Structure formats: C-alpha cells, structure tokens
PDB file of C-alpha atoms in Angstrom:
ATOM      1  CA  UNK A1450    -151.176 235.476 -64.492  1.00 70.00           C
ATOM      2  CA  UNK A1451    -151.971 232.294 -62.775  1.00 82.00           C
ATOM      3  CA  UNK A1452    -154.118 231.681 -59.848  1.00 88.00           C
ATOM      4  CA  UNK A1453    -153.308 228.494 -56.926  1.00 85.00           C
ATOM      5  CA  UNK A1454    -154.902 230.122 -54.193  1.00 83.00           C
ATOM      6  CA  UNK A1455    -153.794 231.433 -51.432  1.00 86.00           C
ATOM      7  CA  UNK A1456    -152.435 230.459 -47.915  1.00 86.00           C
ATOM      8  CA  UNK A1457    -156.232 232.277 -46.896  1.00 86.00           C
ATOM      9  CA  UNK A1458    -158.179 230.902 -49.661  1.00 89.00           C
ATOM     10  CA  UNK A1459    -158.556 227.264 -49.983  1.00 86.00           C
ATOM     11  CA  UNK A1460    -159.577 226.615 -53.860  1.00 88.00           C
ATOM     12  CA  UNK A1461    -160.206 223.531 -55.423  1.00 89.00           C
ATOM     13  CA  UNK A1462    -158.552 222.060 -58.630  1.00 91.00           C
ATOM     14  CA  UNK A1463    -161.406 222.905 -60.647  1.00 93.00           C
ATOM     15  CA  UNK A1464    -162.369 226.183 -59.189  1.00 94.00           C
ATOM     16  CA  UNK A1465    -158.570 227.474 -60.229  1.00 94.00           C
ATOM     17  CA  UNK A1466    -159.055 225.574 -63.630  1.00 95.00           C
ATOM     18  CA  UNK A1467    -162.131 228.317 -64.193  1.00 96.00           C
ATOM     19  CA  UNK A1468    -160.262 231.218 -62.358  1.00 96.00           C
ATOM     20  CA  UNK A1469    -156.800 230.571 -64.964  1.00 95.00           C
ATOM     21  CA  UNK A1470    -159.374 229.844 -68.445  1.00 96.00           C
ATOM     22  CA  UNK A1471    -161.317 233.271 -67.523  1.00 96.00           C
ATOM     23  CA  UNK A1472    -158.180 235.118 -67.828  1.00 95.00           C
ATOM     24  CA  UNK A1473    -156.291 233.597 -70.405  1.00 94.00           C
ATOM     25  CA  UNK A1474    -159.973 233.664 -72.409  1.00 94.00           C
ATOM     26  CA  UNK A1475    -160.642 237.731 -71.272  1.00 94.00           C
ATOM     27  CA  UNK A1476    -163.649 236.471 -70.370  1.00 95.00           C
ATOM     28  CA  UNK A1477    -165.734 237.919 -67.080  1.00 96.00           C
ATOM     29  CA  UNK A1478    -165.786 234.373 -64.642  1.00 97.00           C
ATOM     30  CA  UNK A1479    -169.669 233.700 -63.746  1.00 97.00           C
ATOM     31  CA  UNK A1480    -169.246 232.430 -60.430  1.00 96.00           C
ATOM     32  CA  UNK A1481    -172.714 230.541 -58.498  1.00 95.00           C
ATOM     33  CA  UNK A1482    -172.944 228.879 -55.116  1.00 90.00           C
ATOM     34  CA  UNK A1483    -174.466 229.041 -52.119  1.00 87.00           C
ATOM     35  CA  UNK A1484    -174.154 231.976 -49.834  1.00 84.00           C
ATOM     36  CA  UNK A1485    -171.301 231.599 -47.707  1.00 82.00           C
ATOM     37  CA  UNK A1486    -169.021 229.616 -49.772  1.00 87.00           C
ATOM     38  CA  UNK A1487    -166.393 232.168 -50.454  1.00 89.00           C
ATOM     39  CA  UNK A1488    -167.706 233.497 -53.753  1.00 93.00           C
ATOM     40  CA  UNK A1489    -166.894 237.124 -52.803  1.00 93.00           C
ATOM     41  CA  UNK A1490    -164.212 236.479 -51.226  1.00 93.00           C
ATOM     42  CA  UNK A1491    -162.151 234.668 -54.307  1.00 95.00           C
ATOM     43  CA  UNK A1492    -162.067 238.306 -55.959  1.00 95.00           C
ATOM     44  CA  UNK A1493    -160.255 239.402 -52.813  1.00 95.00           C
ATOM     45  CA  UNK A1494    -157.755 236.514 -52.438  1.00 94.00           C
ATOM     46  CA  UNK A1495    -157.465 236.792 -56.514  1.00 95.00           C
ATOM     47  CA  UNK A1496    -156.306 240.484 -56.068  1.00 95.00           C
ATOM     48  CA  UNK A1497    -154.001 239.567 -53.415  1.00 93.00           C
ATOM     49  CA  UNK A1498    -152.069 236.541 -54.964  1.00 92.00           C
ATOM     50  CA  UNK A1499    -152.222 238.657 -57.947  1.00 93.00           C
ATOM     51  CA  UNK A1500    -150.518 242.041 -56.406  1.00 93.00           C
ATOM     52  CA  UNK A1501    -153.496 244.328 -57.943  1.00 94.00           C
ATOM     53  CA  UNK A1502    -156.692 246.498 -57.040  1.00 95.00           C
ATOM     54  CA  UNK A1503    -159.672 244.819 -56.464  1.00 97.00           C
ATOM     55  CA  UNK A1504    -162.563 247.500 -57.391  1.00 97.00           C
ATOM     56  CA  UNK A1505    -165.775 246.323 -55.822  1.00 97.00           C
ATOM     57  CA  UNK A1506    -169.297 247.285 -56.984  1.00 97.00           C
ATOM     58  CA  UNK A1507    -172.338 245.355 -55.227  1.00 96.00           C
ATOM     59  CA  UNK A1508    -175.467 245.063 -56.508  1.00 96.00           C
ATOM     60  CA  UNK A1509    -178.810 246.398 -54.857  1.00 94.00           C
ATOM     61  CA  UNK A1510    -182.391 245.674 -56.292  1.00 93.00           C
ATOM     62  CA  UNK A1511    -181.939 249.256 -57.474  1.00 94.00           C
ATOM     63  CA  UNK A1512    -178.447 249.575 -59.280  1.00 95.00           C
ATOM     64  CA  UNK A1513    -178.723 250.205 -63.002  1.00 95.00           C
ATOM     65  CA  UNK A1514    -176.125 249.363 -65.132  1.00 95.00           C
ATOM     66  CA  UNK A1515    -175.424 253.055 -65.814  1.00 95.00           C
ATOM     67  CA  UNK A1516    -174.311 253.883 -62.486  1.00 95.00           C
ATOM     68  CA  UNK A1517    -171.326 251.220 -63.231  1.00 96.00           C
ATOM     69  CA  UNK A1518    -169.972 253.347 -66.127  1.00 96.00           C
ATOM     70  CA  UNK A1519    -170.673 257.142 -64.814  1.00 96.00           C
ATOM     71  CA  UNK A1520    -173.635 259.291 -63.715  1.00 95.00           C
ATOM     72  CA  UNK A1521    -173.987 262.965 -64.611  1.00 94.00           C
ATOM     73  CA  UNK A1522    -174.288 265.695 -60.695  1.00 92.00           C
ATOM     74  CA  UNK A1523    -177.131 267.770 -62.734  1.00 90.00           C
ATOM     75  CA  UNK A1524    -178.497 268.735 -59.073  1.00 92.00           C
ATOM     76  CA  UNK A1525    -174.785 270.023 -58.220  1.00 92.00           C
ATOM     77  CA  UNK A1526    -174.297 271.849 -61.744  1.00 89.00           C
ATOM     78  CA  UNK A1527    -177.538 273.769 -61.378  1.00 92.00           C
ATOM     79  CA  UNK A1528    -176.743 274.542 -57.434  1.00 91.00           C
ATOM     80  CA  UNK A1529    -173.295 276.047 -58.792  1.00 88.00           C
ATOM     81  CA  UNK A1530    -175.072 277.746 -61.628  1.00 89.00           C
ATOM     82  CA  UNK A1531    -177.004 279.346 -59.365  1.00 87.00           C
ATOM     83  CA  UNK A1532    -174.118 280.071 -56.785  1.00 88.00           C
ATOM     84  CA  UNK A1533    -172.427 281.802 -60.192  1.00 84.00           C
ATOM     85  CA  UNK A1534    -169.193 278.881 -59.147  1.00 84.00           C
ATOM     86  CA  UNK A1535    -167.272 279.154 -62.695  1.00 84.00           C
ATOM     87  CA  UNK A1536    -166.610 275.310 -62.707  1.00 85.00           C
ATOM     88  CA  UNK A1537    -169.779 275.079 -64.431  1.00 88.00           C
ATOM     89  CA  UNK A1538    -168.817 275.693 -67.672  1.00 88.00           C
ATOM     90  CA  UNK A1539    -166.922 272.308 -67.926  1.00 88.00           C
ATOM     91  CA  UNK A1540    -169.383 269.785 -67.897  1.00 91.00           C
ATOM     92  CA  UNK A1541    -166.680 266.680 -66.842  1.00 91.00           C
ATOM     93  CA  UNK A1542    -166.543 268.618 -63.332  1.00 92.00           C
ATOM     94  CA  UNK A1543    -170.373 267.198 -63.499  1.00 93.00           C
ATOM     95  CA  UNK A1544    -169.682 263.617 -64.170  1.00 94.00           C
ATOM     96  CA  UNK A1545    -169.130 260.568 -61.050  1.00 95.00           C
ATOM     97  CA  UNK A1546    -167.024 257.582 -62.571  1.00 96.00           C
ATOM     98  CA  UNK A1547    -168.848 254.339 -62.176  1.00 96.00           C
ATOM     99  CA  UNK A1548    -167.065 251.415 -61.176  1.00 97.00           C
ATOM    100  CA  UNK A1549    -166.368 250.049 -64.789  1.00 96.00           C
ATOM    101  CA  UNK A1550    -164.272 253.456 -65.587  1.00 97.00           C
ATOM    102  CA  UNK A1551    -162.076 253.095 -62.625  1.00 96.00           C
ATOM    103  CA  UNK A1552    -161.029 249.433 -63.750  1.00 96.00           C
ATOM    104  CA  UNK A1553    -161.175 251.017 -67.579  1.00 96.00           C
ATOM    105  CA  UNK A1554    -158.784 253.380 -66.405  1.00 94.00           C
ATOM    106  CA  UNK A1555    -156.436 251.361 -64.142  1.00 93.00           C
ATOM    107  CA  UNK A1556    -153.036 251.391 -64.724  1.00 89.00           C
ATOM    108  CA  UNK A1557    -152.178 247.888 -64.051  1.00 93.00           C
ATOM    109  CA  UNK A1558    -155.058 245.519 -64.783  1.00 94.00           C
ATOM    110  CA  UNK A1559    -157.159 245.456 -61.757  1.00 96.00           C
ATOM    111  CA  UNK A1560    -159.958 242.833 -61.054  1.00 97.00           C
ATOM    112  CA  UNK A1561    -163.868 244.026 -61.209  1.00 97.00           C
ATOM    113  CA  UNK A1562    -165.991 242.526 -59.059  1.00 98.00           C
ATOM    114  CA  UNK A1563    -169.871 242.336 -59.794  1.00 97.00           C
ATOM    115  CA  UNK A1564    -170.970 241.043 -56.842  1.00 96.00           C
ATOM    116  CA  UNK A1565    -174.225 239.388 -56.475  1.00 95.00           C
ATOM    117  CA  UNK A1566    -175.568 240.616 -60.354  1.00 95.00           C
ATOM    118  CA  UNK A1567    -178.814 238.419 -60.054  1.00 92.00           C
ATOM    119  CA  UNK A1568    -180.291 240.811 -57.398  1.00 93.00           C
ATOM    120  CA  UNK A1569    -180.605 243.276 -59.674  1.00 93.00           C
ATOM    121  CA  UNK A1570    -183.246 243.792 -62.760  1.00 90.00           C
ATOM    122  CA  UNK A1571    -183.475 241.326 -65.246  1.00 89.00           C
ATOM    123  CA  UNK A1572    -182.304 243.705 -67.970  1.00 91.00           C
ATOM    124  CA  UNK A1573    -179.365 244.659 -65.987  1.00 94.00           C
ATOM    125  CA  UNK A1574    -176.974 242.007 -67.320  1.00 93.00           C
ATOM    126  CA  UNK A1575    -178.002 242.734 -71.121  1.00 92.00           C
ATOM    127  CA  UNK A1576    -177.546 246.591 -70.292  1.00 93.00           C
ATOM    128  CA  UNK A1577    -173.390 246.026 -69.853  1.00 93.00           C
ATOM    129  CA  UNK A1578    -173.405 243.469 -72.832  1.00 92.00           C
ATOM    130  CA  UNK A1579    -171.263 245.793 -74.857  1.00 91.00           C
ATOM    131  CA  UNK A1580    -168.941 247.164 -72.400  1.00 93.00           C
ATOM    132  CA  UNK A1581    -168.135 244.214 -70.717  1.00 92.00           C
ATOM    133  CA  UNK A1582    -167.347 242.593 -74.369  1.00 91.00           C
ATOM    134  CA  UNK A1583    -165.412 245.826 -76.083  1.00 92.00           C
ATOM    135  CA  UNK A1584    -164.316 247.120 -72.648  1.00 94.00           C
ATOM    136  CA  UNK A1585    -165.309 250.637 -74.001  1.00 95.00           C
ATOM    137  CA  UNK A1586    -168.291 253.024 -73.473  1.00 95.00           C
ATOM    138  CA  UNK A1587    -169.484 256.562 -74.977  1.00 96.00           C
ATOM    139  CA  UNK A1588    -169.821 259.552 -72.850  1.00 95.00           C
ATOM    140  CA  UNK A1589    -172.633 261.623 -74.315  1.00 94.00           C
ATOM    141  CA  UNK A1590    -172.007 265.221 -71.843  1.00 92.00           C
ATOM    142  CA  UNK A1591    -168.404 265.265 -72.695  1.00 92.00           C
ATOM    143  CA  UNK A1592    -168.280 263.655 -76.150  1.00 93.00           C
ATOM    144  CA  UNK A1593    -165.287 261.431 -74.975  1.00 94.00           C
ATOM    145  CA  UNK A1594    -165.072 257.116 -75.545  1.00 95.00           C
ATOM    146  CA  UNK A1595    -163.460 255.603 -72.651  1.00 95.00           C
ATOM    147  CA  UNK A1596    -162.142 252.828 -73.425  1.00 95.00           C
ATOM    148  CA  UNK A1597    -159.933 250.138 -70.854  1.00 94.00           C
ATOM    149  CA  UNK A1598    -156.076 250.681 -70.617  1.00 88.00           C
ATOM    150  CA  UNK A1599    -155.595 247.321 -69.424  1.00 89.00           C
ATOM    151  CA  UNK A1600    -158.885 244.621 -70.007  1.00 92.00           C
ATOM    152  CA  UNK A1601    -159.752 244.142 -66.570  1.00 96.00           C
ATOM    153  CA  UNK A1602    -160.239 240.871 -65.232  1.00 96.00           C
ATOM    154  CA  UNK A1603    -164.293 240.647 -64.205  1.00 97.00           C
ATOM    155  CA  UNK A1604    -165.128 238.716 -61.667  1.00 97.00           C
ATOM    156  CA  UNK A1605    -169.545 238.413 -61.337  1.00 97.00           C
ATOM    157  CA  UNK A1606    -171.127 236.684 -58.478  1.00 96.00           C
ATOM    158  CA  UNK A1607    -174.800 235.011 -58.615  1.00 94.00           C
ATOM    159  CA  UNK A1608    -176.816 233.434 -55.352  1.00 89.00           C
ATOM    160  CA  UNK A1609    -179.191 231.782 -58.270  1.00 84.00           C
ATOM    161  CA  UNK A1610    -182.173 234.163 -56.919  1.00 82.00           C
ATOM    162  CA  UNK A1611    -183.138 234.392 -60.414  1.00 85.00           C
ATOM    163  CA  UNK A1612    -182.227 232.838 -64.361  1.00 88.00           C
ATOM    164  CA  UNK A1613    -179.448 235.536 -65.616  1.00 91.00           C
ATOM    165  CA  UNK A1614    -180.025 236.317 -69.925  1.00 92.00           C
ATOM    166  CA  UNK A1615    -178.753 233.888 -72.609  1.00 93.00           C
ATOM    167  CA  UNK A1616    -176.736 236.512 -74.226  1.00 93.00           C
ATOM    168  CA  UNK A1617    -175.499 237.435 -71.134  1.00 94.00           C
ATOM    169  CA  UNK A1618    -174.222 233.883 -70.143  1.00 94.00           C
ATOM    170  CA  UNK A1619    -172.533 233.256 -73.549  1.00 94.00           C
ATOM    171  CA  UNK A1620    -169.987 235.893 -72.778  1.00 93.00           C
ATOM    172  CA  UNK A1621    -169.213 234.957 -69.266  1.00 95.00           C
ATOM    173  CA  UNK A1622    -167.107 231.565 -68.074  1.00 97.00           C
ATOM    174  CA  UNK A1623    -169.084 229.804 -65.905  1.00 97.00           C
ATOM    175  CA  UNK A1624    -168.154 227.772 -62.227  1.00 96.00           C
ATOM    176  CA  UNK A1625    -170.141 226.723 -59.446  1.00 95.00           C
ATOM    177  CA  UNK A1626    -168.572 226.201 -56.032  1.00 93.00           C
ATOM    178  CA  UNK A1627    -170.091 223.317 -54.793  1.00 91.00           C
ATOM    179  CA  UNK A1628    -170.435 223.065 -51.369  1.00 91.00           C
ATOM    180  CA  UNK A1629    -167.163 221.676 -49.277  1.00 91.00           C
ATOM    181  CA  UNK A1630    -166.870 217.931 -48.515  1.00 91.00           C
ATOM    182  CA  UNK A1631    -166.006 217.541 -44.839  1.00 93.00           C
ATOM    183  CA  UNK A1632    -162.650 216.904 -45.681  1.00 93.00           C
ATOM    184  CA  UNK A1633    -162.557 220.147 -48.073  1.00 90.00           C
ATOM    185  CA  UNK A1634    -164.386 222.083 -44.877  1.00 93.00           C
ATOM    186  CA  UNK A1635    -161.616 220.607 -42.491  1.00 94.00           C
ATOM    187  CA  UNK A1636    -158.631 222.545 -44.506  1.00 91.00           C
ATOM    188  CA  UNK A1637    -160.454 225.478 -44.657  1.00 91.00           C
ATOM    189  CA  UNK A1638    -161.360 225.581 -40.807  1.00 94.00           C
ATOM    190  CA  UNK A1639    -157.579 224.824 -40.196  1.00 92.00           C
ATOM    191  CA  UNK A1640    -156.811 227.901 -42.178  1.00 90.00           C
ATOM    192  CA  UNK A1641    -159.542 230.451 -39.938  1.00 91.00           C
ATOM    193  CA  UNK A1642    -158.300 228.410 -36.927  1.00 93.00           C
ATOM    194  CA  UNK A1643    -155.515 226.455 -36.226  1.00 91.00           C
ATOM    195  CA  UNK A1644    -155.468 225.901 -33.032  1.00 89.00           C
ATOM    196  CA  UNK A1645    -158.707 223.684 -32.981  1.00 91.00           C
ATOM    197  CA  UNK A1646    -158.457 220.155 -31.350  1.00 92.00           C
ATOM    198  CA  UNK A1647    -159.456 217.678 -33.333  1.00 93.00           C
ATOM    199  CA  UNK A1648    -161.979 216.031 -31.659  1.00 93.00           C
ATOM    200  CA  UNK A1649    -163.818 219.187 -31.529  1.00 93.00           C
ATOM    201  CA  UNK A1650    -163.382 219.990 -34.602  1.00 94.00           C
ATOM    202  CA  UNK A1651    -164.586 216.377 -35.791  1.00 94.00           C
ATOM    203  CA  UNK A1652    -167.606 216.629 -33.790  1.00 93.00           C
ATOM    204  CA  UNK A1653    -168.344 219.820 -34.831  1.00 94.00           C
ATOM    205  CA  UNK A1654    -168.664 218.586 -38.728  1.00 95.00           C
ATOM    206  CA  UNK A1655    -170.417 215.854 -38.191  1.00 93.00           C
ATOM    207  CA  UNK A1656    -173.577 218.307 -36.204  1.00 92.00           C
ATOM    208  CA  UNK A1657    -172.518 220.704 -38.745  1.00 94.00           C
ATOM    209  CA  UNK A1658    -173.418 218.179 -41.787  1.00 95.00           C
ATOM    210  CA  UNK A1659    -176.100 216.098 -40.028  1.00 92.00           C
ATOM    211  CA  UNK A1660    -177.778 219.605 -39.966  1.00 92.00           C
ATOM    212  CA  UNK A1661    -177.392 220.418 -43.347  1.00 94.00           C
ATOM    213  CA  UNK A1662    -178.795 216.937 -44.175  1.00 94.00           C
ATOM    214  CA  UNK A1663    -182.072 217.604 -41.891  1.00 93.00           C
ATOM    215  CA  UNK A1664    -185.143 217.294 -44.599  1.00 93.00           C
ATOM    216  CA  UNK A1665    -187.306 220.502 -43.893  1.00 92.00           C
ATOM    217  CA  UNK A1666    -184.370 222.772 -43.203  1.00 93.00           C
ATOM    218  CA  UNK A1667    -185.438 226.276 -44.360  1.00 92.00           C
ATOM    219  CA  UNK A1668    -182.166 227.528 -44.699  1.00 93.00           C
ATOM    220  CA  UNK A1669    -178.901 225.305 -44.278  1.00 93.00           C
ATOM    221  CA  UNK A1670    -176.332 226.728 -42.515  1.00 94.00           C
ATOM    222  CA  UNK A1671    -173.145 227.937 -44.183  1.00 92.00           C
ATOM    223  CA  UNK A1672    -169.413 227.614 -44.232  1.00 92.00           C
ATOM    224  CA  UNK A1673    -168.978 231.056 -43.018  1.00 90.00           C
ATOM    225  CA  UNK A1674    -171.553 230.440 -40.039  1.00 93.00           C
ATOM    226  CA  UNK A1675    -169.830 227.043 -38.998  1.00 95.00           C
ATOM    227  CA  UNK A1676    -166.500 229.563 -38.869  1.00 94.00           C
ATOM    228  CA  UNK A1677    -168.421 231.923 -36.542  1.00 94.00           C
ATOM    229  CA  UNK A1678    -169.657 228.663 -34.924  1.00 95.00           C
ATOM    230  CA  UNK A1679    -166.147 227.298 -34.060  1.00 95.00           C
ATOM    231  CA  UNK A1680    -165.303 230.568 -33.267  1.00 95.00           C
ATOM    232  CA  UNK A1681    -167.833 231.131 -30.599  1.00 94.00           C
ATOM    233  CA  UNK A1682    -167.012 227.252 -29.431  1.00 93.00           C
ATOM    234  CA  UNK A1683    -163.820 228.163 -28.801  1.00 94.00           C
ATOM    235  CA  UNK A1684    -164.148 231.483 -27.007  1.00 93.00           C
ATOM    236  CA  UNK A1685    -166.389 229.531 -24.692  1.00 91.00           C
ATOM    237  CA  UNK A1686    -164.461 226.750 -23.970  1.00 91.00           C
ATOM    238  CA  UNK A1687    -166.756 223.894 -25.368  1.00 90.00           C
ATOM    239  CA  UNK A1688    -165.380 220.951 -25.315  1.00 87.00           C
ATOM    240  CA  UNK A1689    -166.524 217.891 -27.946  1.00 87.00           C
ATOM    241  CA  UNK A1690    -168.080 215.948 -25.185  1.00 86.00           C
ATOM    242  CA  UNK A1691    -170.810 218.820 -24.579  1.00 84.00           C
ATOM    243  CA  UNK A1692    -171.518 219.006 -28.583  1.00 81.00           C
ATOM    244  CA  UNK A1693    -172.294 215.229 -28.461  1.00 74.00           C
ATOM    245  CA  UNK A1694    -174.354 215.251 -26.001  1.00 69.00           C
ATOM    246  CA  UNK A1695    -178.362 215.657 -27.518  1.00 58.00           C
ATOM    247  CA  UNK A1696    -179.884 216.241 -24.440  1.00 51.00           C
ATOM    248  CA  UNK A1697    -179.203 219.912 -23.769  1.00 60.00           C
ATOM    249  CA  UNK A1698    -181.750 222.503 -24.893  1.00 59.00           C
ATOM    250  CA  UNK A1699    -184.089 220.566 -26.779  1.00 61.00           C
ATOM    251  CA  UNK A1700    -182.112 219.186 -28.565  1.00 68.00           C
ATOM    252  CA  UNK A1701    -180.239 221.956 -29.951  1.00 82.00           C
ATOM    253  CA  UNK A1702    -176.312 222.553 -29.897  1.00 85.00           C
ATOM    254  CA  UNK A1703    -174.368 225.057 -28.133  1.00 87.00           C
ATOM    255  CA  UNK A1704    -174.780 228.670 -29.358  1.00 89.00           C
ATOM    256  CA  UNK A1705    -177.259 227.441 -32.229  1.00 90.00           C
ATOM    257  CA  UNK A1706    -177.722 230.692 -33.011  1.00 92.00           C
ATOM    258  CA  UNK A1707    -174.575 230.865 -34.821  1.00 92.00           C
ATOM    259  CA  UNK A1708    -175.990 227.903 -37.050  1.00 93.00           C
ATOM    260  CA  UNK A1709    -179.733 228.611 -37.297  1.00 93.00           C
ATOM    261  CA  UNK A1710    -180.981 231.848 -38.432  1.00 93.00           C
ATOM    262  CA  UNK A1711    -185.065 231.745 -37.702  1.00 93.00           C
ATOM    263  CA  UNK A1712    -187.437 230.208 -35.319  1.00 93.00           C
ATOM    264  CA  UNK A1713    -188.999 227.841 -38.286  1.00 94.00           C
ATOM    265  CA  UNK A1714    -185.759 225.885 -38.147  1.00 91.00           C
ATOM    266  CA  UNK A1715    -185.214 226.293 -34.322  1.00 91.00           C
ATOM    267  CA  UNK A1716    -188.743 224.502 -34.205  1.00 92.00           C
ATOM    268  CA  UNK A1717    -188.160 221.707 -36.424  1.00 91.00           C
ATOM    269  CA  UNK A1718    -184.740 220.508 -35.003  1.00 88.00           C
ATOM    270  CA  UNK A1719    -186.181 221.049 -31.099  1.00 87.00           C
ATOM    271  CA  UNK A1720    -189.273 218.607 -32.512  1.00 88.00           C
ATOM    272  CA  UNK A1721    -186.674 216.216 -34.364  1.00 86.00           C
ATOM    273  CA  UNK A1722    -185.395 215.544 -31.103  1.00 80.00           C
ATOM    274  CA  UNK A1723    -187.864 215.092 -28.719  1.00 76.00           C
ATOM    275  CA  UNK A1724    -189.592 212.536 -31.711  1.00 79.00           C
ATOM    276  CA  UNK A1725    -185.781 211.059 -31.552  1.00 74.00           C
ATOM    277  CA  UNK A1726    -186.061 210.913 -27.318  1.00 72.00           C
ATOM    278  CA  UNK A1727    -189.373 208.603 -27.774  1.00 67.00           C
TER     279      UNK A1727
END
C-alpha cells in the first residue's frame, strides 16, 4: 500500500514519506497542524486512493475511550426485561460496537480515523494504549476477545489544544503539516477551482498572506476559508482590481467575512488601515 495523493488531495513529499512509514511500521500516524490544513481530510483521500472504508470517530470533550471499543444498552435490557422481550437472555443483543471493533472486524483493512484526540481528557490517549498496540480488547458481558482481522491503519488528528502523553506519543508516527507556501496554496486552489484567473488568484494570496502575517491577528485565517473566500469571489464576480484596492470598507477586503471570524480582528485590520491612510 502506497500513498501519492490524490488528484483532490495535494500532499507534500514529506507528508507521503509519514503517510507510507506509518503503514509499512503498523504504526497509528500522529498528524498536527493548524485547523484547516487538510488534516481530516488526508484520512478521506487515503481511503479513496487506497479503495477501502474509512471509519470515522470524532472526538468531543466527553468521549471516553470505552465508547471506541463497545458500550453495554443496560437501559434497553432492563426495558425488555420488563416488556418480558426473550432477547434478553443473550447479553451480546445488549452490546453497541465502538468504532475500534468495526475496523477490528473489517474485512479488508480499513483506515481509523481519531479525529481531533487532544479535545478529549488527558487520560484518554493512555486509556487505548493497549488496543491500539495489540489491536485486541476483552469483552467482560460476553466473555469474548476481539481481536483485528486485518491491523487497521489509524489515522489520529491533534489541533495542539493540549500536550498528548509520552507513552502515548512513542507508539504513534508523528507529522506536522506545515502551513502551505503560496506556491503549495496555488496547486491546491487550482485543484478546488480551476477556472480562476490568475491575476485574481495572485492577488488574492498575496491579501490572503499579508493577513496571516498581520502581528495581533487573533486567529489567522485558513486554507479552507481562503477556498470559501475564492469561492464567494467568484460567485460575485470580483475582479483583482477591486481586491487591490485598500480603500473600500475600512480597509477591509471583499466578503471579509469569509476570512475573519470575530470583531477583535475586524477591529484591528479596519485600525491598520486608517493608521496606513495617515
């Protein structure tokens, strides 16, 4: 199994370097970057070039590691009890497969994703230390050890909202997507639209970057809101001329809502350019 991408997925030499030595090491690939930089989307496009199921489980502040490998319906079993239903004499009728036990018990080895594990409880990661490493767990109501058919291959995603556990990191392999060059971003626009002209799409990087650069920024805009950007941009006709010029609205570009995501920022780049006007 080898991964180059895909014509919807624009990956760079080193991110398919860490993609290829997670699977030939059976290793789960840690993967950190910003948000918007196509973290969640590389298990998708890795499912696709690789012709298999992607099984998705995202993270909430309140998942618990259990819930990944199977939770037991005691609610439903004493409802039926009480209802006299005979399917309550076999416990397994009882059980909800996590996530982890449908890729155990895929057929052809299917990727995992684990998306966004650092928004969970610290002890989270430690608490699937020993399935994600024997790719086996004990069911206690049924007596049974499910163990994986084929190892899936485990894809985890981290936004770097908090430090993830030593032991947790020594069984992962680790990449961070750094954040496009211009050049980088210019493929990957081509890809979400084609049709673009260039010198609106050239103008439209360089506000794109200079805003990124701005020192103060609360929160820098991503590569999938400069896609929504462009996208907007195009749908109303705006031409590169009207992008260059600064004195519209403060200061601000076109449909800057697309770009900047609370009044803080709005502020700061409106100020920026009336200090800029003097």
């Amino acid at each position: 199994m080898q991964f180059n991408g895909t014509q919807n997925y624009i990956a760079s030499e080193s991110l398919k370097l860490a993609v290829n030595a997670a699977i030939t090491l059976e290793k789960p690939l840690l993967i950190k970057g910003e948000p918007g930089t196509g973290k969640t989307m590389l298990a998708e496009e890795l499912a696709q070039a690789l012709d298999t199921e992607l099984i998705q489980w995202h993270i909430k502040s309140t998942t618990k590691a259990q819930q990944g490998l199977y939770e037991y319906d005691a609610v439903s079993r004493l409802r039926d009890s009480q209802l006299g239903d005979e399917k309550v004499h076999d416990i397994s009728n009882y059980i909800v497969k996590g996530k982890l036990w449908q890729a155990f018990e895929a057929n052809k080895r299917p990727i995992l994703l684990i998306d966004e594990i650092d928004k969970a409880d610290i002890e989270f990661p430690n608490d699937l230390l020993l399935e994600l490493d024997k790719m086996e767990f004990y069911v206690y109501e049924t007596q049974e050890r499910v163990k994986a058919t084929e190892r899936p291959i485990v894809i985890i995603t981290s936004n770097n909202e908090k430090e993830l556990p030593d032991a947790f990191l020594r069984r992962c392999f680790f990449h961070y997507i750094n954040f496009p060059t211009p050049e980088e971003m210019a493929q990957i626009i081509e890809v979400h639209h084609p049709n673009v002209k260039q010198d609106l799409l050239a103008q439209a990087l360089q506000v794109f970057f200079d805003l990124r650069d701005v020192n103060g920024l609360k929160k820098k805009p991503s590569t999938s809101e400069l896609i929504d950007w462009l996208k907007l941009l195009l749908a109303e006709d705006i031409d590169a001329r009207t992008l260059h010029d600064k004195t519209q609205k403060g200061g601000l570009m076109p449909l800057f809502g697309a770009l900047l995501k609370n009044e803080q920022d709005v502020s700061l780049i409106e100020k920026l350019a009336f200090l800029a006007k003097r």
